[in-house]
mmCIF file with all atom_site columns, C-alpha atoms in Angstrom:
data_model
loop_
_atom_site.group_PDB
_atom_site.id
_atom_site.type_symbol
_atom_site.label_atom_id
_atom_site.label_alt_id
_atom_site.label_comp_id
_atom_site.label_asym_id
_atom_site.label_entity_id
_atom_site.label_seq_id
_atom_site.pdbx_PDB_ins_code
_atom_site.Cartn_x
_atom_site.Cartn_y
_atom_site.Cartn_z
_atom_site.occupancy
_atom_site.B_iso_or_equiv
_atom_site.pdbx_formal_charge
_atom_site.auth_seq_id
_atom_site.auth_comp_id
_atom_site.auth_asym_id
_atom_site.auth_atom_id
_atom_site.pdbx_PDB_model_num
ATOM 1   C CA . MET A 1 1   ? 0.000   0.000  0.000  1.00 0.00 ? 154 MET A CA 1
ATOM 2   C CA . LYS A 1 2   ? 1.217   3.505  -0.729 1.00 0.00 ? 155 LYS A CA 1
ATOM 3   C CA . ILE A 1 3   ? 1.099   6.654  1.339  1.00 0.00 ? 156 ILE A CA 1
ATOM 4   C CA . GLU A 1 4   ? 0.428   9.961  -0.413 1.00 0.00 ? 157 GLU A CA 1
ATOM 5   C CA . ILE A 1 5   ? 1.538   13.314 0.980  1.00 0.00 ? 158 ILE A CA 1
ATOM 6   C CA . ASP A 1 6   ? 0.348   16.719 -0.223 1.00 0.00 ? 159 ASP A CA 1
ATOM 7   C CA . GLN A 1 7   ? 0.810   20.315 0.885  1.00 0.00 ? 160 GLN A CA 1
ATOM 8   C CA . SER A 1 8   ? -1.623  23.206 0.735  1.00 0.00 ? 161 SER A CA 1
ATOM 9   C CA . GLY A 1 9   ? -0.228  26.688 1.201  1.00 0.00 ? 162 GLY A CA 1
ATOM 10  C CA . LYS A 1 10  ? 3.402   27.136 0.266  1.00 0.00 ? 163 LYS A CA 1
ATOM 11  C CA . ILE A 1 11  ? 5.887   27.430 3.121  1.00 0.00 ? 164 ILE A CA 1
ATOM 12  C CA . GLU A 1 12  ? 7.481   30.494 1.537  1.00 0.00 ? 165 GLU A CA 1
ATOM 13  C CA . LYS A 1 13  ? 4.149   32.368 1.680  1.00 0.00 ? 166 LYS A CA 1
ATOM 14  C CA . THR A 1 14  ? 4.572   33.434 5.271  1.00 0.00 ? 167 THR A CA 1
ATOM 15  C CA . SER A 1 15  ? 1.340   35.437 5.283  1.00 0.00 ? 168 SER A CA 1
ATOM 16  C CA . LYS A 1 16  ? -0.647  32.175 4.896  1.00 0.00 ? 169 LYS A CA 1
ATOM 17  C CA . HIS A 1 17  ? -0.856  28.991 6.941  1.00 0.00 ? 170 HIS A CA 1
ATOM 18  C CA . THR A 1 18  ? 0.619   25.760 5.537  1.00 0.00 ? 171 THR A CA 1
ATOM 19  C CA . TYR A 1 19  ? -1.033  22.349 5.752  1.00 0.00 ? 172 TYR A CA 1
ATOM 20  C CA . LEU A 1 20  ? 0.620   19.007 5.083  1.00 0.00 ? 173 LEU A CA 1
ATOM 21  C CA . ALA A 1 21  ? -1.447  15.819 4.917  1.00 0.00 ? 174 ALA A CA 1
ATOM 22  C CA . PHE A 1 22  ? -0.820  12.137 4.449  1.00 0.00 ? 175 PHE A CA 1
ATOM 23  C CA . SER A 1 23  ? -3.352  9.559  3.460  1.00 0.00 ? 176 SER A CA 1
ATOM 24  C CA . ASN A 1 24  ? -3.496  5.800  3.103  1.00 0.00 ? 177 ASN A CA 1
ATOM 25  C CA . SER A 1 25  ? -5.900  3.738  5.220  1.00 0.00 ? 178 SER A CA 1
ATOM 26  C CA . GLU A 1 26  ? -5.243  6.387  7.883  1.00 0.00 ? 179 GLU A CA 1
ATOM 27  C CA . HIS A 1 27  ? -4.707  10.113 7.566  1.00 0.00 ? 180 HIS A CA 1
ATOM 28  C CA . LEU A 1 28  ? -3.270  13.091 9.390  1.00 0.00 ? 181 LEU A CA 1
ATOM 29  C CA . VAL A 1 29  ? -3.187  16.807 8.658  1.00 0.00 ? 182 VAL A CA 1
ATOM 30  C CA . LEU A 1 30  ? -0.536  19.121 10.117 1.00 0.00 ? 183 LEU A CA 1
ATOM 31  C CA . LYS A 1 31  ? -0.889  22.881 10.297 1.00 0.00 ? 184 LYS A CA 1
ATOM 32  C CA . ILE A 1 32  ? 1.824   25.465 10.804 1.00 0.00 ? 185 ILE A CA 1
ATOM 33  C CA . SER A 1 33  ? 0.513   29.002 11.141 1.00 0.00 ? 186 SER A CA 1
ATOM 34  C CA . SER A 1 34  ? 1.911   32.000 9.322  1.00 0.00 ? 187 SER A CA 1
ATOM 35  C CA . THR A 1 35  ? 3.164   33.371 12.659 1.00 0.00 ? 188 THR A CA 1
ATOM 36  C CA . GLU A 1 36  ? 5.089   30.187 13.446 1.00 0.00 ? 189 GLU A CA 1
ATOM 37  C CA . LYS A 1 37  ? 6.555   30.095 9.917  1.00 0.00 ? 190 LYS A CA 1
ATOM 38  C CA . LYS A 1 38  ? 7.813   33.657 10.366 1.00 0.00 ? 191 LYS A CA 1
ATOM 39  C CA . LYS A 1 39  ? 9.594   32.619 13.576 1.00 0.00 ? 192 LYS A CA 1
ATOM 40  C CA . VAL A 1 40  ? 11.356  29.808 11.699 1.00 0.00 ? 193 VAL A CA 1
ATOM 41  C CA . GLN A 1 41  ? 12.171  32.168 8.828  1.00 0.00 ? 194 GLN A CA 1
ATOM 42  C CA . ASN A 1 42  ? 13.732  34.631 11.294 1.00 0.00 ? 195 ASN A CA 1
ATOM 43  C CA . TYR A 1 43  ? 15.899  31.839 12.698 1.00 0.00 ? 196 TYR A CA 1
ATOM 44  C CA . PHE A 1 44  ? 17.294  31.187 9.215  1.00 0.00 ? 197 PHE A CA 1
ATOM 45  C CA . ARG A 1 45  ? 17.845  34.892 8.591  1.00 0.00 ? 198 ARG A CA 1
ATOM 46  C CA . ASN A 1 46  ? 19.717  35.165 11.884 1.00 0.00 ? 199 ASN A CA 1
ATOM 47  C CA . ILE A 1 47  ? 22.074  32.300 11.012 1.00 0.00 ? 200 ILE A CA 1
ATOM 48  C CA . GLY A 1 48  ? 22.649  33.702 7.513  1.00 0.00 ? 201 GLY A CA 1
ATOM 49  C CA . LYS A 1 49  ? 20.852  30.870 5.661  1.00 0.00 ? 202 LYS A CA 1
ATOM 50  C CA . PRO A 1 50  ? 17.554  32.401 4.504  1.00 0.00 ? 203 PRO A CA 1
ATOM 51  C CA . ARG A 1 51  ? 17.382  30.348 1.295  1.00 0.00 ? 204 ARG A CA 1
ATOM 52  C CA . ILE A 1 52  ? 17.269  26.985 3.075  1.00 0.00 ? 205 ILE A CA 1
ATOM 53  C CA . PHE A 1 53  ? 14.249  28.034 5.211  1.00 0.00 ? 206 PHE A CA 1
ATOM 54  C CA . ILE A 1 54  ? 11.702  26.601 2.766  1.00 0.00 ? 207 ILE A CA 1
ATOM 55  C CA . TYR A 1 55  ? 13.292  23.178 2.320  1.00 0.00 ? 208 TYR A CA 1
ATOM 56  C CA . ALA A 1 56  ? 14.328  22.636 5.939  1.00 0.00 ? 209 ALA A CA 1
ATOM 57  C CA . THR A 1 57  ? 10.826  23.567 7.102  1.00 0.00 ? 210 THR A CA 1
ATOM 58  C CA . PHE A 1 58  ? 9.216   21.268 4.519  1.00 0.00 ? 211 PHE A CA 1
ATOM 59  C CA . VAL A 1 59  ? 11.489  18.391 5.560  1.00 0.00 ? 212 VAL A CA 1
ATOM 60  C CA . SER A 1 60  ? 10.766  19.039 9.239  1.00 0.00 ? 213 SER A CA 1
ATOM 61  C CA . LEU A 1 61  ? 7.036   18.840 8.566  1.00 0.00 ? 214 LEU A CA 1
ATOM 62  C CA . LEU A 1 62  ? 7.598   15.609 6.623  1.00 0.00 ? 215 LEU A CA 1
ATOM 63  C CA . VAL A 1 63  ? 9.558   14.160 9.553  1.00 0.00 ? 216 VAL A CA 1
ATOM 64  C CA . ILE A 1 64  ? 6.697   15.018 11.925 1.00 0.00 ? 217 ILE A CA 1
ATOM 65  C CA . LEU A 1 65  ? 4.270   13.322 9.526  1.00 0.00 ? 218 LEU A CA 1
ATOM 66  C CA . PHE A 1 66  ? 6.514   10.256 9.234  1.00 0.00 ? 219 PHE A CA 1
ATOM 67  C CA . LYS A 1 67  ? 6.507   9.873  13.027 1.00 0.00 ? 220 LYS A CA 1
ATOM 68  C CA . ASN A 1 68  ? 2.718   9.578  12.874 1.00 0.00 ? 221 ASN A CA 1
ATOM 69  C CA . ILE A 1 69  ? 2.548   7.041  10.051 1.00 0.00 ? 222 ILE A CA 1
ATOM 70  C CA . LYS A 1 70  ? 2.252   3.367  10.878 1.00 0.00 ? 223 LYS A CA 1
ATOM 71  C CA . ARG A 1 71  ? 4.661   2.043  8.272  1.00 0.00 ? 224 ARG A CA 1
ATOM 72  C CA . GLU A 1 72  ? 3.040   -1.000 6.693  1.00 0.00 ? 225 GLU A CA 1
ATOM 73  C CA . SER A 1 73  ? 3.781   0.511  3.331  1.00 0.00 ? 226 SER A CA 1
ATOM 74  C CA . ASN A 1 74  ? 6.930   0.448  1.296  1.00 0.00 ? 227 ASN A CA 1
ATOM 75  C CA . GLN A 1 75  ? 6.047   3.410  -0.887 1.00 0.00 ? 228 GLN A CA 1
ATOM 76  C CA . ILE A 1 76  ? 5.693   7.062  0.107  1.00 0.00 ? 229 ILE A CA 1
ATOM 77  C CA . ILE A 1 77  ? 4.548   9.372  -2.690 1.00 0.00 ? 230 ILE A CA 1
ATOM 78  C CA . ILE A 1 78  ? 5.206   13.060 -2.034 1.00 0.00 ? 231 ILE A CA 1
ATOM 79  C CA . ASP A 1 79  ? 3.573   15.591 -4.322 1.00 0.00 ? 232 ASP A CA 1
ATOM 80  C CA . ILE A 1 80  ? 6.212   17.598 -6.180 1.00 0.00 ? 233 ILE A CA 1
ATOM 81  C CA . GLU A 1 81  ? 6.135   20.913 -4.337 1.00 0.00 ? 234 GLU A CA 1
ATOM 82  C CA . TYR A 1 82  ? 9.692   22.054 -5.066 1.00 0.00 ? 235 TYR A CA 1
ATOM 83  C CA . PRO A 1 83  ? 10.833  20.872 -8.525 1.00 0.00 ? 236 PRO A CA 1
ATOM 84  C CA . GLY A 1 84  ? 14.542  20.138 -8.739 1.00 0.00 ? 237 GLY A CA 1
ATOM 85  C CA . LYS A 1 85  ? 14.886  19.830 -4.960 1.00 0.00 ? 238 LYS A CA 1
ATOM 86  C CA . ASN A 1 86  ? 13.787  16.195 -4.518 1.00 0.00 ? 239 ASN A CA 1
ATOM 87  C CA . GLN A 1 87  ? 17.295  14.857 -3.851 1.00 0.00 ? 240 GLN A CA 1
ATOM 88  C CA . MET A 1 88  ? 18.050  17.671 -1.399 1.00 0.00 ? 241 MET A CA 1
ATOM 89  C CA . ILE A 1 89  ? 14.822  16.848 0.446  1.00 0.00 ? 242 ILE A CA 1
ATOM 90  C CA . LYS A 1 90  ? 15.795  13.160 0.620  1.00 0.00 ? 243 LYS A CA 1
ATOM 91  C CA . ASP A 1 91  ? 19.306  14.069 1.800  1.00 0.00 ? 244 ASP A CA 1
ATOM 92  C CA . LEU A 1 92  ? 17.932  16.262 4.590  1.00 0.00 ? 245 LEU A CA 1
ATOM 93  C CA . ILE A 1 93  ? 15.563  13.474 5.708  1.00 0.00 ? 246 ILE A CA 1
ATOM 94  C CA . LYS A 1 94  ? 18.464  11.003 5.727  1.00 0.00 ? 247 LYS A CA 1
ATOM 95  C CA . ASN A 1 95  ? 20.574  13.467 7.729  1.00 0.00 ? 248 ASN A CA 1
ATOM 96  C CA . ILE A 1 96  ? 17.859  13.742 10.386 1.00 0.00 ? 249 ILE A CA 1
ATOM 97  C CA . ASN A 1 97  ? 17.068  10.018 10.500 1.00 0.00 ? 250 ASN A CA 1
ATOM 98  C CA . PRO A 1 98  ? 19.838  7.840  9.006  1.00 0.00 ? 251 PRO A CA 1
ATOM 99  C CA . SER A 1 99  ? 17.789  4.651  9.458  1.00 0.00 ? 252 SER A CA 1
ATOM 100 C CA . PHE A 1 100 ? 14.809  5.949  7.460  1.00 0.00 ? 253 PHE A CA 1
ATOM 101 C CA . PRO A 1 101 ? 14.314  3.887  4.262  1.00 0.00 ? 254 PRO A CA 1
ATOM 102 C CA . ILE A 1 102 ? 14.915  6.804  1.898  1.00 0.00 ? 255 ILE A CA 1
ATOM 103 C CA . ASP A 1 103 ? 14.508  4.604  -1.198 1.00 0.00 ? 256 ASP A CA 1
ATOM 104 C CA . ASP A 1 104 ? 10.822  4.227  -0.281 1.00 0.00 ? 257 ASP A CA 1
ATOM 105 C CA . ILE A 1 105 ? 10.258  7.943  -0.999 1.00 0.00 ? 258 ILE A CA 1
ATOM 106 C CA . HIS A 1 106 ? 9.140   8.928  -4.495 1.00 0.00 ? 259 HIS A CA 1
ATOM 107 C CA . PHE A 1 107 ? 8.098   12.316 -5.846 1.00 0.00 ? 260 PHE A CA 1
ATOM 108 C CA . HIS A 1 108 ? 5.157   12.546 -8.266 1.00 0.00 ? 261 HIS A CA 1
ATOM 109 C CA . LEU A 1 109 ? 2.351   14.923 -9.084 1.00 0.00 ? 262 LEU A CA 1
ATOM 110 C CA . ILE A 1 110 ? -0.464  13.302 -7.138 1.00 0.00 ? 263 ILE A CA 1
ATOM 111 C CA . GLY A 1 111 ? -3.255  15.509 -8.442 1.00 0.00 ? 264 GLY A CA 1
ATOM 112 C CA . LYS A 1 112 ? -6.413  17.011 -7.055 1.00 0.00 ? 265 LYS A CA 1
ATOM 113 C CA . LYS A 1 113 ? -8.238  13.677 -6.852 1.00 0.00 ? 266 LYS A CA 1
ATOM 114 C CA . SER A 1 114 ? -5.833  12.382 -4.207 1.00 0.00 ? 267 SER A CA 1
ATOM 115 C CA . ARG A 1 115 ? -7.244  11.971 -0.710 1.00 0.00 ? 268 ARG A CA 1
ATOM 116 C CA . ALA A 1 116 ? -4.122  13.692 0.677  1.00 0.00 ? 269 ALA A CA 1
ATOM 117 C CA . HIS A 1 117 ? -4.897  16.730 -1.513 1.00 0.00 ? 270 HIS A CA 1
ATOM 118 C CA . PHE A 1 118 ? -8.519  16.690 -0.366 1.00 0.00 ? 271 PHE A CA 1
ATOM 119 C CA . LEU A 1 119 ? -7.407  16.633 3.279  1.00 0.00 ? 272 LEU A CA 1
ATOM 120 C CA . ALA A 1 120 ? -4.753  19.360 2.984  1.00 0.00 ? 273 ALA A CA 1
ATOM 121 C CA . TYR A 1 121 ? -6.898  21.645 0.846  1.00 0.00 ? 274 TYR A CA 1
ATOM 122 C CA . GLY A 1 122 ? -10.074 20.922 2.825  1.00 0.00 ? 275 GLY A CA 1
ATOM 123 C CA . THR A 1 123 ? -8.292  21.946 5.998  1.00 0.00 ? 276 THR A CA 1
ATOM 124 C CA . ALA A 1 124 ? -6.860  25.060 4.321  1.00 0.00 ? 277 ALA A CA 1
ATOM 125 C CA . ILE A 1 125 ? -10.356 26.247 3.379  1.00 0.00 ? 278 ILE A CA 1
ATOM 126 C CA . ASN A 1 126 ? -11.708 25.458 6.865  1.00 0.00 ? 279 ASN A CA 1
ATOM 127 C CA . GLN A 1 127 ? -13.921 22.529 5.851  1.00 0.00 ? 280 GLN A CA 1
ATOM 128 C CA . LEU A 1 128 ? -11.809 20.214 8.025  1.00 0.00 ? 281 LEU A CA 1
ATOM 129 C CA . LYS A 1 129 ? -9.787  20.685 11.193 1.00 0.00 ? 282 LYS A CA 1
ATOM 130 C CA . PRO A 1 130 ? -6.056  19.940 11.429 1.00 0.00 ? 283 PRO A CA 1
ATOM 131 C CA . ASP A 1 131 ? -5.089  16.922 13.519 1.00 0.00 ? 284 ASP A CA 1
ATOM 132 C CA . LEU A 1 132 ? -1.869  18.479 14.764 1.00 0.00 ? 285 LEU A CA 1
ATOM 133 C CA . ILE A 1 133 ? -0.747  22.092 15.173 1.00 0.00 ? 286 ILE A CA 1
ATOM 134 C CA . VAL A 1 134 ? 3.008   22.452 14.668 1.00 0.00 ? 287 VAL A CA 1
ATOM 135 C CA . LYS A 1 135 ? 4.888   25.182 16.517 1.00 0.00 ? 288 LYS A CA 1
ATOM 136 C CA . SER A 1 136 ? 8.153   26.818 15.500 1.00 0.00 ? 289 SER A CA 1
ATOM 137 C CA . ASP A 1 137 ? 9.895   25.070 18.423 1.00 0.00 ? 290 ASP A CA 1
ATOM 138 C CA . ASP A 1 138 ? 8.896   21.681 16.960 1.00 0.00 ? 291 ASP A CA 1
ATOM 139 C CA . ILE A 1 139 ? 10.456  22.662 13.633 1.00 0.00 ? 292 ILE A CA 1
ATOM 140 C CA . LEU A 1 140 ? 13.593  24.146 15.202 1.00 0.00 ? 293 LEU A CA 1
ATOM 141 C CA . LYS A 1 141 ? 14.256  20.977 17.247 1.00 0.00 ? 294 LYS A CA 1
ATOM 142 C CA . ILE A 1 142 ? 14.306  18.965 14.028 1.00 0.00 ? 295 ILE A CA 1
ATOM 143 C CA . ILE A 1 143 ? 16.299  21.586 12.124 1.00 0.00 ? 296 ILE A CA 1
ATOM 144 C CA . LYS A 1 144 ? 19.023  21.526 14.764 1.00 0.00 ? 297 LYS A CA 1
ATOM 145 C CA . LYS A 1 145 ? 19.475  17.800 14.010 1.00 0.00 ? 298 LYS A CA 1
ATOM 146 C CA . ILE A 1 146 ? 20.245  18.691 10.393 1.00 0.00 ? 299 ILE A CA 1
ATOM 147 C CA . GLY A 1 147 ? 23.311  20.656 11.485 1.00 0.00 ? 300 GLY A CA 1
ATOM 148 C CA . LYS A 1 148 ? 26.149  20.804 8.954  1.00 0.00 ? 301 LYS A CA 1
ATOM 149 C CA . CYS A 1 149 ? 23.875  19.832 6.074  1.00 0.00 ? 302 CYS A CA 1
ATOM 150 C CA . LEU A 1 150 ? 22.516  23.403 6.222  1.00 0.00 ? 303 LEU A CA 1
ATOM 151 C CA . SER A 1 151 ? 25.796  24.850 5.006  1.00 0.00 ? 304 SER A CA 1
ATOM 152 C CA . SER A 1 152 ? 24.888  24.018 1.392  1.00 0.00 ? 305 SER A CA 1
#
């Protein structure tokens, strides 16, 4: 069985909330508010790495999702949110959790008919409620595990 992951509301749009959802036989929707994203963005500005903010935040949200997935599946399909950055995203995940089966992650356009899209978008337009609210501290704890990988 495969797990699909989709995002609604780009991380770089710090005036809007971002939602990340996974769906298989289970589902979960994460929300990070615009205020919390700005706190994370300020952290990256302060350390002189503002360009990595988007990808490190996305990966941190993925890691939080992964912790909530019961892994019966051997295939994780992530909607292509950041074209050309798929390998960097995988590398950051591997840096955070070296034992994670990175080869199980695939990037594809999952489309609007995906249940993960329905969940993320439905939550973004207030038809559904998020299952988990992510704070900047949650993201920063994960980001600090990335460490030297942020120098790229």
